[in-house]
Amino acid sequence: MSVSDLMQRLHAILGDAGMLTDAGRLAPYLVDHRDLVRGRAPAVLRPSSTEQVMAIMRLASAHRVGIVPQAGNTSYCAGATPDASGEQFVLSLERLDKVRAVDPLDAALSVDAGVILKHAQEAAEAAGLYLPLSLGSEGSCCIGGVIGTNAGGLSVLRYGMTRDLVLGLEVVLPDGTLVNDMKKLRKNNTGYDIRQNFIGAEGSLGIVTGAVLKLIPIPARRATAWVELAPGVPLADMLALVRRETSDLVSSFEFITARSLALVAGNDGRLKSGSGGVILVELSSSSRHLPIGDVLEGAMGEVVEAGWAEDVIIAQTEAQRAQMWRIRETIPEGEKHFGGSVKHDISVPLGSTVAFLARGGTLVAAYDPALELSVYGHVGDGNLHYNVLVPPGEDRLAFTDRIGRELAPALYDLAVGMGGTFSAEHGVGRLKRGLLQHYADPGRYRVLRGIKGLFDPLGVMNPGVMVDPSLGLPDCDLPVPPPIRRLL
Ligand code: MLT
Ligand code: ZN
């Protein structure tokens, strides 16, 4: 089938509104969120129903055409950007944007995969419930992408990663088969948990078109403290104390260094860094009967007694609390405004965080003492965003490339050597697939490739993401996928 025949068949499925071919309109879909990778595509497909997704995938499999699913296009690892061949189609989920149902008794929310996370949160709140998934990009990222990347964010410590919040899933497989597992059950021991394969798969096994998400009572009572840290605080011990003394009501335990804080615009200076940085700690509860403010004060008193805090500011008003969070959440924007950063989304076991900070700092200083770090993150999850600021005057892409080759391997070796990982919450995508191959346990990597081959034997699903297609499939009974059709 020629390219124009294929485009006609796709147009017959999708109609005018469902297909973009104009170069100007394609452009935003062809570049990743961090402006690191630019791809090409003959068209962007915008299905408005699961049936249309099924029809697209049947066609794509029949003609061995690569399909790149894209939700909010906020991937940090270019997981939703087509390659430069111009042969992969982008499949945008943006028109699959309906909230299907909210069930207050089962505390479950059913949505299309293209629903923006913020809208899903609002739908839950309108029903008196709460979707406990909170990310800086929640105004633009979509449920499909959040599931595809198993997103983490600001309250993983209490409520878990996305994986922990998905009750049911609807997925279209590469051959167009529909897997309807949109159950809202907490208990369902009926064989393999197929859902889990698609969560964190970055669209490499199928296209998530719908999901049932777990809700909780609204944690309307919050108590928040800004802790100016003394130097060398054993952060894991501090977290353990705060969890214990608050009966585990901690929903966030975020770390901010002085350099990251200084990048944030509009901080009136009242919220300062201690010599060891800052911990932003928040307790939350849905109960009117728990004196959550007193509980936080008691725990903070013990933190001060232990000598871990130079000062503690407890938010007295919602405006003060919002200011604390605004500072934390706008650090990535501050980095961008500064001129960009090379991001390392590492995690280590909690007890190794302080050692990583010290040894990482030594590594960076030995490489180039003039480099500046912006380090912050979800330290309660052992997850640090260990970012190197692009020095003023340096070309961002050239610097990113150099750091990726010359410094990042040492930082990743350090994290992995401590029992950690090179990607905690931002995924693998195109940018880190080599790292996955390098660092994964060989047995695990073999299974991973086997799963890819099982679900996507023709290699049409998000080709090049997570697993390098040129590797073929592992030495097992699975068929080797034929090369993806050359379109142009
Ligand atoms: C965050 O924690 O703010 C997000 O993961 C984004 C980022 O690190 O840049
Ligand atoms: Zn983060």
Short mmCIF file of C-alpha atoms and ligand atoms in Angstrom, two decimals:
data_model
loop_
_atom_site.label_atom_id
_atom_site.label_comp_id
_atom_site.label_asym_id
_atom_site.label_seq_id
_atom_site.Cartn_x
_atom_site.Cartn_y
_atom_site.Cartn_z
CA MET A 1 0.00 0.00 0.00
CA SER A 2 1.37 3.43 -0.92
CA VAL A 3 1.66 6.23 1.64
CA SER A 4 -1.26 8.08 0.05
CA ASP A 5 -3.45 4.92 0.13
CA LEU A 6 -2.60 4.47 3.80
CA MET A 7 -3.38 8.12 4.54
CA GLN A 8 -6.72 7.73 2.77
CA ARG A 9 -7.60 4.65 4.80
CA LEU A 10 -6.69 6.50 8.00
CA HIS A 11 -8.75 9.48 6.88
CA ALA A 12 -11.71 7.19 6.27
CA ILE A 13 -11.44 6.07 9.92
CA LEU A 14 -10.83 9.47 11.46
CA GLY A 15 -12.31 12.17 9.23
CA ASP A 16 -10.93 15.71 8.91
CA ALA A 17 -10.99 16.53 12.62
CA GLY A 18 -9.16 13.33 13.43
CA MET A 19 -6.10 13.81 11.29
CA LEU A 20 -3.51 16.59 11.09
CA THR A 21 -1.13 16.79 8.16
CA ASP A 22 -0.37 20.48 7.94
CA ALA A 23 3.30 21.08 8.92
CA GLY A 24 2.45 24.02 11.17
CA ARG A 25 -0.14 22.08 13.13
CA LEU A 26 2.08 18.98 13.38
CA ALA A 27 5.03 20.88 14.84
CA PRO A 28 4.10 20.82 18.58
CA TYR A 29 3.53 17.06 18.47
CA LEU A 30 6.97 16.41 17.00
CA VAL A 31 9.13 17.89 19.72
CA ASP A 32 9.53 16.62 23.27
CA HIS A 33 8.67 18.62 26.37
CA ARG A 34 12.31 19.50 27.09
CA ASP A 35 13.05 20.45 23.51
CA LEU A 36 15.81 17.84 23.23
CA VAL A 37 14.44 15.61 20.46
CA ARG A 38 12.71 16.57 17.24
CA GLY A 39 10.98 13.91 15.17
CA ARG A 40 8.99 13.74 11.96
CA ALA A 41 5.66 12.12 11.12
CA PRO A 42 3.40 11.93 8.07
CA ALA A 43 0.38 12.82 10.24
CA VAL A 44 -0.95 13.14 13.74
CA LEU A 45 -3.92 10.83 14.32
CA ARG A 46 -6.56 12.13 16.75
CA PRO A 47 -9.10 9.37 17.40
CA SER A 48 -12.25 10.31 19.31
CA SER A 49 -13.26 6.79 20.35
CA THR A 50 -11.74 3.50 21.44
CA GLU A 51 -13.18 1.93 18.27
CA GLN A 52 -11.18 4.37 16.14
CA VAL A 53 -8.01 3.45 18.06
CA MET A 54 -8.76 -0.22 17.37
CA ALA A 55 -9.25 0.46 13.66
CA ILE A 56 -5.99 2.44 13.49
CA MET A 57 -4.04 -0.35 15.17
CA ARG A 58 -5.52 -3.01 12.89
CA LEU A 59 -4.33 -0.97 9.92
CA ALA A 60 -0.95 -0.21 11.47
CA SER A 61 -0.32 -3.89 12.19
CA ALA A 62 -1.48 -5.00 8.75
CA HIS A 63 0.97 -2.60 7.14
CA ARG A 64 3.65 -2.66 9.83
CA VAL A 65 3.55 1.06 10.48
CA GLY A 66 4.93 2.47 13.74
CA ILE A 67 2.48 4.26 16.05
CA VAL A 68 3.68 6.66 18.76
CA PRO A 69 1.01 7.26 21.42
CA GLN A 70 1.06 10.77 22.85
CA ALA A 71 -0.98 12.12 25.77
CA GLY A 72 -0.04 15.51 27.29
CA ASN A 73 3.43 15.39 25.67
CA THR A 74 5.16 16.12 28.97
CA SER A 75 7.60 13.19 28.92
CA TYR A 76 11.06 14.03 30.27
CA CYS A 77 12.64 11.19 28.31
CA ALA A 78 11.17 11.75 24.84
CA GLY A 79 8.82 8.80 25.34
CA ALA A 80 6.11 10.31 23.14
CA THR A 81 8.13 11.79 20.30
CA PRO A 82 8.44 10.04 16.94
CA ASP A 83 11.90 9.35 15.55
CA ALA A 84 13.45 11.30 12.70
CA SER A 85 12.57 8.75 9.98
CA GLY A 86 9.25 10.45 9.18
CA GLU A 87 7.66 6.98 9.11
CA GLN A 88 6.00 6.84 12.50
CA PHE A 89 2.52 8.28 13.07
CA VAL A 90 1.75 10.14 16.28
CA LEU A 91 -1.49 8.99 17.88
CA SER A 92 -2.71 11.78 20.13
CA LEU A 93 -5.14 10.91 22.92
CA GLU A 94 -6.37 14.50 23.22
CA ARG A 95 -9.89 13.84 21.89
CA LEU A 96 -10.44 10.93 24.26
CA ASP A 97 -11.21 13.41 26.98
CA LYS A 98 -14.37 12.31 28.77
CA VAL A 99 -14.83 11.59 32.42
CA ARG A 100 -16.88 8.40 32.15
CA ALA A 101 -18.15 7.99 35.72
CA VAL A 102 -17.43 8.78 39.37
CA ASP A 103 -18.61 6.20 41.86
CA PRO A 104 -18.57 7.63 45.40
CA LEU A 105 -19.45 4.34 47.08
CA ASP A 106 -16.68 2.40 45.42
CA ALA A 107 -14.46 5.51 45.53
CA ALA A 108 -13.55 5.05 41.89
CA LEU A 109 -13.21 7.35 38.90
CA SER A 110 -13.49 6.06 35.31
CA VAL A 111 -11.94 8.26 32.63
CA ASP A 112 -10.80 8.31 29.04
CA ALA A 113 -7.02 8.28 28.72
CA GLY A 114 -6.89 11.79 27.26
CA VAL A 115 -8.44 13.44 30.33
CA ILE A 116 -6.05 16.02 31.79
CA LEU A 117 -4.94 15.04 35.30
CA LYS A 118 -6.27 18.31 36.78
CA HIS A 119 -9.72 17.63 35.27
CA ALA A 120 -9.70 14.13 36.74
CA GLN A 121 -8.83 15.64 40.15
CA GLU A 122 -11.69 18.13 39.78
CA ALA A 123 -14.16 15.39 38.84
CA ALA A 124 -13.18 13.47 41.97
CA GLU A 125 -13.52 16.55 44.16
CA ALA A 126 -16.97 17.35 42.71
CA ALA A 127 -18.02 13.96 44.08
CA GLY A 128 -16.50 14.70 47.51
CA LEU A 129 -13.44 12.53 46.94
CA TYR A 130 -9.77 12.97 46.10
CA LEU A 131 -7.43 11.59 43.47
CA PRO A 132 -4.12 11.37 45.34
CA LEU A 133 -1.82 12.00 42.39
CA SER A 134 -0.14 15.38 42.38
CA LEU A 135 2.43 16.48 39.80
CA GLY A 136 3.90 19.80 38.72
CA SER A 137 2.55 19.17 35.21
CA GLU A 138 -0.98 18.23 36.33
CA GLY A 139 -2.53 21.06 34.29
CA SER A 140 -1.32 19.55 31.03
CA CYS A 141 -0.38 15.90 31.52
CA CYS A 142 -3.09 13.31 30.78
CA ILE A 143 -4.15 10.12 32.49
CA GLY A 144 -2.86 7.98 29.60
CA GLY A 145 0.63 9.45 29.94
CA VAL A 146 0.58 9.29 33.70
CA ILE A 147 -0.22 5.58 33.43
CA GLY A 148 2.24 5.02 30.59
CA THR A 149 5.06 6.45 32.69
CA ASN A 150 3.81 5.24 36.09
CA ALA A 151 4.20 8.85 37.22
CA GLY A 152 5.19 9.62 40.80
CA GLY A 153 5.11 13.17 42.11
CA LEU A 154 4.58 14.94 45.39
CA SER A 155 2.62 12.49 47.52
CA VAL A 156 4.00 9.05 46.58
CA LEU A 157 5.22 8.58 50.13
CA ARG A 158 1.64 8.27 51.37
CA TYR A 159 -0.38 7.10 48.37
CA GLY A 160 2.11 5.35 46.09
CA MET A 161 2.97 5.70 42.41
CA THR A 162 0.31 5.70 39.67
CA ARG A 163 0.55 1.91 39.62
CA ASP A 164 -0.93 1.84 43.12
CA LEU A 165 -3.91 3.92 42.03
CA VAL A 166 -5.08 2.04 38.94
CA LEU A 167 -7.99 -0.30 39.58
CA GLY A 168 -8.96 -1.00 35.99
CA LEU A 169 -7.68 -0.42 32.50
CA GLU A 170 -8.88 -0.44 28.91
CA VAL A 171 -6.14 -1.09 26.37
CA VAL A 172 -5.97 -1.53 22.62
CA LEU A 173 -3.30 -4.04 21.65
CA PRO A 174 -1.06 -3.54 18.61
CA ASP A 175 -3.25 -5.82 16.46
CA GLY A 176 -6.39 -3.85 17.38
CA THR A 177 -7.68 -6.29 20.03
CA LEU A 178 -9.49 -4.56 22.89
CA VAL A 179 -8.58 -5.58 26.45
CA ASN A 180 -11.44 -4.40 28.64
CA ASP A 181 -10.42 -4.66 32.28
CA MET A 182 -12.29 -1.56 33.50
CA LYS A 183 -13.13 -3.11 36.86
CA LYS A 184 -13.33 -1.07 40.04
CA LEU A 185 -12.67 -4.01 42.31
CA ARG A 186 -10.17 -4.01 45.16
CA LYS A 187 -10.10 -7.78 45.10
CA ASN A 188 -9.98 -9.79 41.90
CA ASN A 189 -7.64 -12.77 42.07
CA THR A 190 -8.34 -14.20 38.66
CA GLY A 191 -5.01 -14.97 37.08
CA TYR A 192 -2.21 -12.74 35.83
CA ASP A 193 -2.64 -9.06 36.55
CA ILE A 194 -2.42 -7.99 32.92
CA ARG A 195 -2.93 -4.30 33.77
CA GLN A 196 0.49 -4.03 35.34
CA ASN A 197 2.19 -4.73 32.02
CA PHE A 198 0.81 -1.53 30.53
CA ILE A 199 1.51 0.70 33.52
CA GLY A 200 4.96 2.17 33.04
CA ALA A 201 5.24 0.61 29.56
CA GLU A 202 5.36 4.05 27.87
CA GLY A 203 2.99 2.93 25.14
CA SER A 204 5.40 0.24 24.00
CA LEU A 205 2.92 -2.65 24.44
CA GLY A 206 -0.46 -1.15 23.59
CA ILE A 207 -2.52 2.02 23.86
CA VAL A 208 -4.26 2.76 27.13
CA THR A 209 -7.63 4.28 26.20
CA GLY A 210 -9.38 4.30 29.57
CA ALA A 211 -8.75 3.73 33.26
CA VAL A 212 -10.49 3.32 36.59
CA LEU A 213 -8.63 5.19 39.32
CA LYS A 214 -8.74 4.74 43.06
CA LEU A 215 -10.04 7.69 45.09
CA ILE A 216 -9.76 8.50 48.80
CA PRO A 217 -11.60 10.81 51.23
CA ILE A 218 -10.54 14.44 50.66
CA PRO A 219 -7.56 15.18 52.94
CA ALA A 220 -8.99 18.61 53.67
CA ARG A 221 -6.92 19.12 56.84
CA ARG A 222 -3.30 19.79 56.15
CA ALA A 223 -0.41 20.89 58.31
CA THR A 224 2.72 22.07 56.54
CA ALA A 225 6.19 22.98 57.78
CA TRP A 226 9.21 24.56 56.14
CA VAL A 227 12.26 23.14 57.91
CA GLU A 228 15.54 25.01 57.50
CA LEU A 229 17.98 22.15 57.83
CA ALA A 230 21.20 22.13 59.82
CA PRO A 231 24.20 20.74 57.92
CA GLY A 232 24.59 16.97 57.52
CA VAL A 233 21.14 15.97 58.80
CA PRO A 234 20.53 12.21 58.50
CA LEU A 235 17.42 12.66 56.36
CA ALA A 236 16.24 9.06 56.62
CA ASP A 237 16.36 9.25 60.42
CA MET A 238 14.48 12.52 60.34
CA LEU A 239 11.81 11.03 58.08
CA ALA A 240 11.51 7.97 60.33
CA LEU A 241 11.02 10.21 63.36
CA VAL A 242 8.41 12.39 61.64
CA ARG A 243 6.51 9.35 60.37
CA ARG A 244 6.51 7.73 63.76
CA GLU A 245 5.54 10.82 65.74
CA THR A 246 2.73 11.76 63.35
CA SER A 247 1.28 8.26 63.20
CA ASP A 248 2.35 8.18 59.55
CA LEU A 249 0.21 11.10 58.43
CA VAL A 250 3.08 12.42 56.27
CA SER A 251 1.97 12.89 52.68
CA SER A 252 5.01 14.83 51.42
CA PHE A 253 8.64 15.09 52.49
CA GLU A 254 10.39 17.21 49.88
CA PHE A 255 13.99 18.38 49.81
CA ILE A 256 15.16 21.70 48.36
CA THR A 257 18.75 22.94 48.24
CA ALA A 258 19.65 26.60 48.62
CA ARG A 259 20.67 26.81 44.94
CA SER A 260 17.32 25.45 43.75
CA LEU A 261 15.50 27.84 46.09
CA ALA A 262 17.44 30.78 44.66
CA LEU A 263 16.20 29.90 41.15
CA VAL A 264 12.59 30.52 42.11
CA ALA A 265 11.15 33.88 41.20
CA GLY A 266 8.88 35.84 43.54
CA ASN A 267 10.16 34.42 46.84
CA ASP A 268 9.93 37.38 49.19
CA GLY A 269 12.86 36.06 51.23
CA ARG A 270 10.80 34.98 54.24
CA LEU A 271 11.25 31.34 53.33
CA LYS A 272 14.98 30.75 53.53
CA SER A 273 17.28 27.80 53.24
CA GLY A 274 19.15 26.40 56.21
CA SER A 275 22.85 25.49 55.82
CA GLY A 276 21.76 21.97 54.83
CA GLY A 277 18.85 22.98 52.59
CA VAL A 278 15.14 22.72 53.29
CA ILE A 279 12.60 20.00 54.00
CA LEU A 280 9.01 20.78 53.11
CA VAL A 281 6.91 18.39 55.16
CA GLU A 282 3.16 18.05 54.99
CA LEU A 283 0.71 16.01 57.02
CA SER A 284 -2.78 15.45 55.72
CA SER A 285 -5.95 13.96 57.07
CA SER A 286 -9.61 13.81 56.14
CA SER A 287 -10.72 13.73 59.78
CA ARG A 288 -12.13 16.71 61.68
CA HIS A 289 -11.22 14.98 64.91
CA LEU A 290 -7.45 14.74 64.57
CA PRO A 291 -5.49 17.74 65.92
CA ILE A 292 -3.16 17.56 62.96
CA GLY A 293 -1.53 20.95 63.64
CA ASP A 294 -0.59 19.90 67.19
CA VAL A 295 0.77 16.61 65.89
CA LEU A 296 3.03 18.43 63.43
CA GLU A 297 4.20 20.89 66.09
CA GLY A 298 5.08 18.03 68.43
CA ALA A 299 7.09 16.24 65.73
CA MET A 300 8.86 19.46 64.72
CA GLY A 301 9.78 20.05 68.36
CA GLU A 302 11.61 16.72 68.33
CA VAL A 303 13.34 17.62 65.05
CA VAL A 304 14.64 20.82 66.65
CA GLU A 305 15.70 18.95 69.82
CA ALA A 306 17.67 16.50 67.68
CA GLY A 307 19.63 19.48 66.33
CA TRP A 308 18.41 18.91 62.78
CA ALA A 309 16.71 22.26 62.20
CA GLU A 310 18.07 25.80 62.28
CA ASP A 311 14.49 27.07 62.12
CA VAL A 312 11.01 25.68 61.45
CA ILE A 313 8.15 27.70 59.99
CA ILE A 314 4.71 26.13 60.28
CA ALA A 315 2.21 27.50 57.77
CA GLN A 316 -0.43 29.47 59.71
CA THR A 317 -2.69 30.18 56.76
CA GLU A 318 -3.61 28.52 53.48
CA ALA A 319 -1.81 31.38 51.70
CA GLN A 320 1.44 30.56 53.55
CA ARG A 321 1.07 26.90 52.70
CA ALA A 322 0.39 27.73 49.06
CA GLN A 323 3.53 29.91 48.96
CA MET A 324 5.64 27.02 50.28
CA TRP A 325 4.28 24.72 47.60
CA ARG A 326 4.54 27.34 44.87
CA ILE A 327 8.27 27.59 45.62
CA ARG A 328 8.74 23.84 45.45
CA GLU A 329 6.68 23.38 42.31
CA THR A 330 8.24 26.20 40.32
CA ILE A 331 11.85 25.04 40.68
CA PRO A 332 11.77 23.31 37.23
CA GLU A 333 10.49 26.57 35.73
CA GLY A 334 13.25 28.46 37.56
CA GLU A 335 15.85 26.12 36.04
CA LYS A 336 14.40 26.71 32.60
CA HIS A 337 14.47 30.45 33.12
CA PHE A 338 18.11 30.24 34.24
CA GLY A 339 19.03 28.65 30.91
CA GLY A 340 18.18 25.02 31.48
CA SER A 341 19.56 22.06 33.35
CA VAL A 342 20.74 18.54 32.62
CA LYS A 343 18.37 16.40 34.66
CA HIS A 344 19.30 13.26 36.56
CA ASP A 345 16.21 11.66 38.09
CA ILE A 346 17.92 9.21 40.42
CA SER A 347 16.73 7.30 43.44
CA VAL A 348 18.66 5.48 46.12
CA PRO A 349 17.59 3.61 49.25
CA LEU A 350 16.51 6.15 51.87
CA GLY A 351 19.52 5.47 54.08
CA SER A 352 21.90 6.35 51.21
CA THR A 353 20.47 9.75 50.26
CA VAL A 354 22.92 11.79 52.33
CA ALA A 355 25.88 9.73 51.12
CA PHE A 356 24.72 10.20 47.52
CA LEU A 357 24.52 13.97 48.01
CA ALA A 358 28.06 14.06 49.42
CA ARG A 359 29.68 11.70 46.92
CA GLY A 360 27.76 13.13 43.98
CA GLY A 361 28.96 16.61 44.93
CA THR A 362 32.56 15.37 45.04
CA LEU A 363 32.19 13.77 41.59
CA VAL A 364 30.77 16.92 40.06
CA ALA A 365 33.42 19.14 41.64
CA ALA A 366 36.18 16.83 40.40
CA TYR A 367 34.75 16.96 36.88
CA ASP A 368 34.44 20.75 36.86
CA PRO A 369 34.42 22.82 40.06
CA ALA A 370 32.66 25.65 38.24
CA LEU A 371 29.51 23.62 37.60
CA GLU A 372 26.43 24.48 39.63
CA LEU A 373 23.92 21.92 40.84
CA SER A 374 20.21 22.36 41.41
CA VAL A 375 19.20 19.47 43.65
CA TYR A 376 15.71 18.93 44.99
CA GLY A 377 13.15 16.18 45.03
CA HIS A 378 11.01 13.68 46.76
CA VAL A 379 13.55 12.66 49.35
CA GLY A 380 10.86 10.82 51.30
CA ASP A 381 10.86 8.39 48.35
CA GLY A 382 14.67 8.40 48.02
CA ASN A 383 14.18 10.32 44.74
CA LEU A 384 16.49 13.24 43.97
CA HIS A 385 16.36 15.49 40.93
CA TYR A 386 20.13 15.91 40.71
CA ASN A 387 20.35 18.55 38.02
CA VAL A 388 23.39 20.31 36.57
CA LEU A 389 22.65 23.90 35.55
CA VAL A 390 23.67 24.89 32.05
CA PRO A 391 26.42 27.50 32.57
CA PRO A 392 25.50 30.93 31.19
CA GLY A 393 26.75 31.31 27.64
CA GLU A 394 26.99 27.55 26.95
CA ASP A 395 24.90 25.97 24.22
CA ARG A 396 22.19 23.97 26.03
CA LEU A 397 22.12 20.99 23.68
CA ALA A 398 25.91 20.71 23.37
CA PHE A 399 26.25 20.94 27.16
CA THR A 400 23.51 18.32 27.66
CA ASP A 401 25.30 16.02 25.27
CA ARG A 402 28.69 16.51 26.96
CA ILE A 403 27.35 15.98 30.48
CA GLY A 404 25.44 12.92 29.25
CA ARG A 405 28.68 11.39 27.96
CA GLU A 406 31.23 12.59 30.50
CA LEU A 407 29.56 13.13 33.88
CA ALA A 408 26.18 11.38 33.97
CA PRO A 409 27.68 7.85 33.78
CA ALA A 410 29.60 8.45 37.01
CA LEU A 411 26.47 9.77 38.76
CA TYR A 412 24.38 6.84 37.54
CA ASP A 413 27.12 4.38 38.52
CA LEU A 414 27.10 5.93 41.97
CA ALA A 415 23.32 5.66 42.34
CA VAL A 416 23.14 2.12 40.94
CA GLY A 417 26.14 1.06 43.05
CA MET A 418 24.17 2.15 46.13
CA GLY A 419 21.26 -0.04 45.12
CA GLY A 420 19.48 2.81 43.35
CA THR A 421 18.39 3.59 39.81
CA PHE A 422 19.04 5.95 36.88
CA SER A 423 15.35 6.76 36.48
CA ALA A 424 13.10 7.06 39.49
CA GLU A 425 9.92 8.61 38.15
CA HIS A 426 10.53 10.08 34.68
CA GLY A 427 10.76 6.80 32.80
CA VAL A 428 13.03 5.51 30.04
CA GLY A 429 11.63 6.80 26.73
CA ARG A 430 14.08 7.21 23.88
CA LEU A 431 16.68 9.03 25.96
CA LYS A 432 17.38 6.35 28.56
CA ARG A 433 16.86 3.09 26.70
CA GLY A 434 20.65 2.60 26.47
CA LEU A 435 20.91 3.10 30.23
CA LEU A 436 18.21 0.49 30.77
CA GLN A 437 20.12 -2.00 28.65
CA HIS A 438 23.35 -1.15 30.46
CA TYR A 439 22.13 -1.22 34.05
CA ALA A 440 19.28 -3.76 34.06
CA ASP A 441 19.96 -7.18 35.45
CA PRO A 442 20.46 -9.39 32.35
CA GLY A 443 17.68 -11.76 33.38
CA ARG A 444 15.28 -8.88 33.94
CA TYR A 445 16.23 -7.29 30.63
CA ARG A 446 15.63 -10.57 28.82
CA VAL A 447 12.15 -10.85 30.33
CA LEU A 448 11.48 -7.22 29.47
CA ARG A 449 12.33 -7.83 25.81
CA GLY A 450 10.31 -11.04 25.91
CA ILE A 451 7.25 -9.13 27.12
CA LYS A 452 7.75 -6.58 24.33
CA GLY A 453 7.90 -9.40 21.79
CA LEU A 454 4.86 -11.11 23.23
CA PHE A 455 2.57 -8.08 23.11
CA ASP A 456 4.06 -6.42 20.05
CA PRO A 457 5.61 -9.11 17.82
CA LEU A 458 5.56 -6.79 14.79
CA GLY A 459 7.25 -3.95 16.65
CA VAL A 460 4.65 -1.32 15.72
CA MET A 461 4.06 0.11 19.21
CA ASN A 462 6.11 3.19 19.98
CA PRO A 463 9.14 1.75 18.18
CA GLY A 464 12.46 2.78 19.69
CA VAL A 465 11.07 3.60 23.11
CA MET A 466 12.38 1.65 26.10
CA VAL A 467 13.78 -1.25 24.06
CA ASP A 468 16.10 -0.71 21.13
CA PRO A 469 14.39 -2.45 18.16
CA SER A 470 17.74 -3.25 16.54
CA LEU A 471 18.39 -5.73 19.37
CA GLY A 472 15.66 -8.07 18.08
CA LEU A 473 14.07 -10.38 20.59
CA PRO A 474 15.84 -12.55 23.15
CA ASP A 475 16.80 -16.08 22.40
CA CYS A 476 13.44 -17.69 23.04
CA ASP A 477 10.51 -19.05 21.10
CA LEU A 478 9.13 -15.66 20.15
CA PRO A 479 9.19 -14.57 16.52
CA VAL A 480 11.75 -11.96 15.49
CA PRO A 481 9.79 -8.93 14.35
CA PRO A 482 10.19 -8.00 10.71
CA PRO A 483 11.53 -4.50 10.19
CA ILE A 484 9.01 -1.71 10.37
CA ARG A 485 7.71 -0.80 6.94
CA ARG A 486 9.53 2.04 5.24
CA LEU A 487 6.94 4.55 4.25
CA LEU A 488 8.78 7.31 2.51
C1 MLT B 1 9.33 17.68 39.98
O1 MLT B 1 9.58 16.97 40.93
O2 MLT B 1 9.21 18.92 40.09
C2 MLT B 1 9.13 17.05 38.64
O3 MLT B 1 9.50 15.72 38.64
C3 MLT B 1 9.70 17.82 37.53
C4 MLT B 1 11.17 18.02 37.58
O4 MLT B 1 11.88 17.47 38.37
O5 MLT B 1 11.69 18.78 36.77
ZN ZN B 2 9.75 14.95 40.59
#
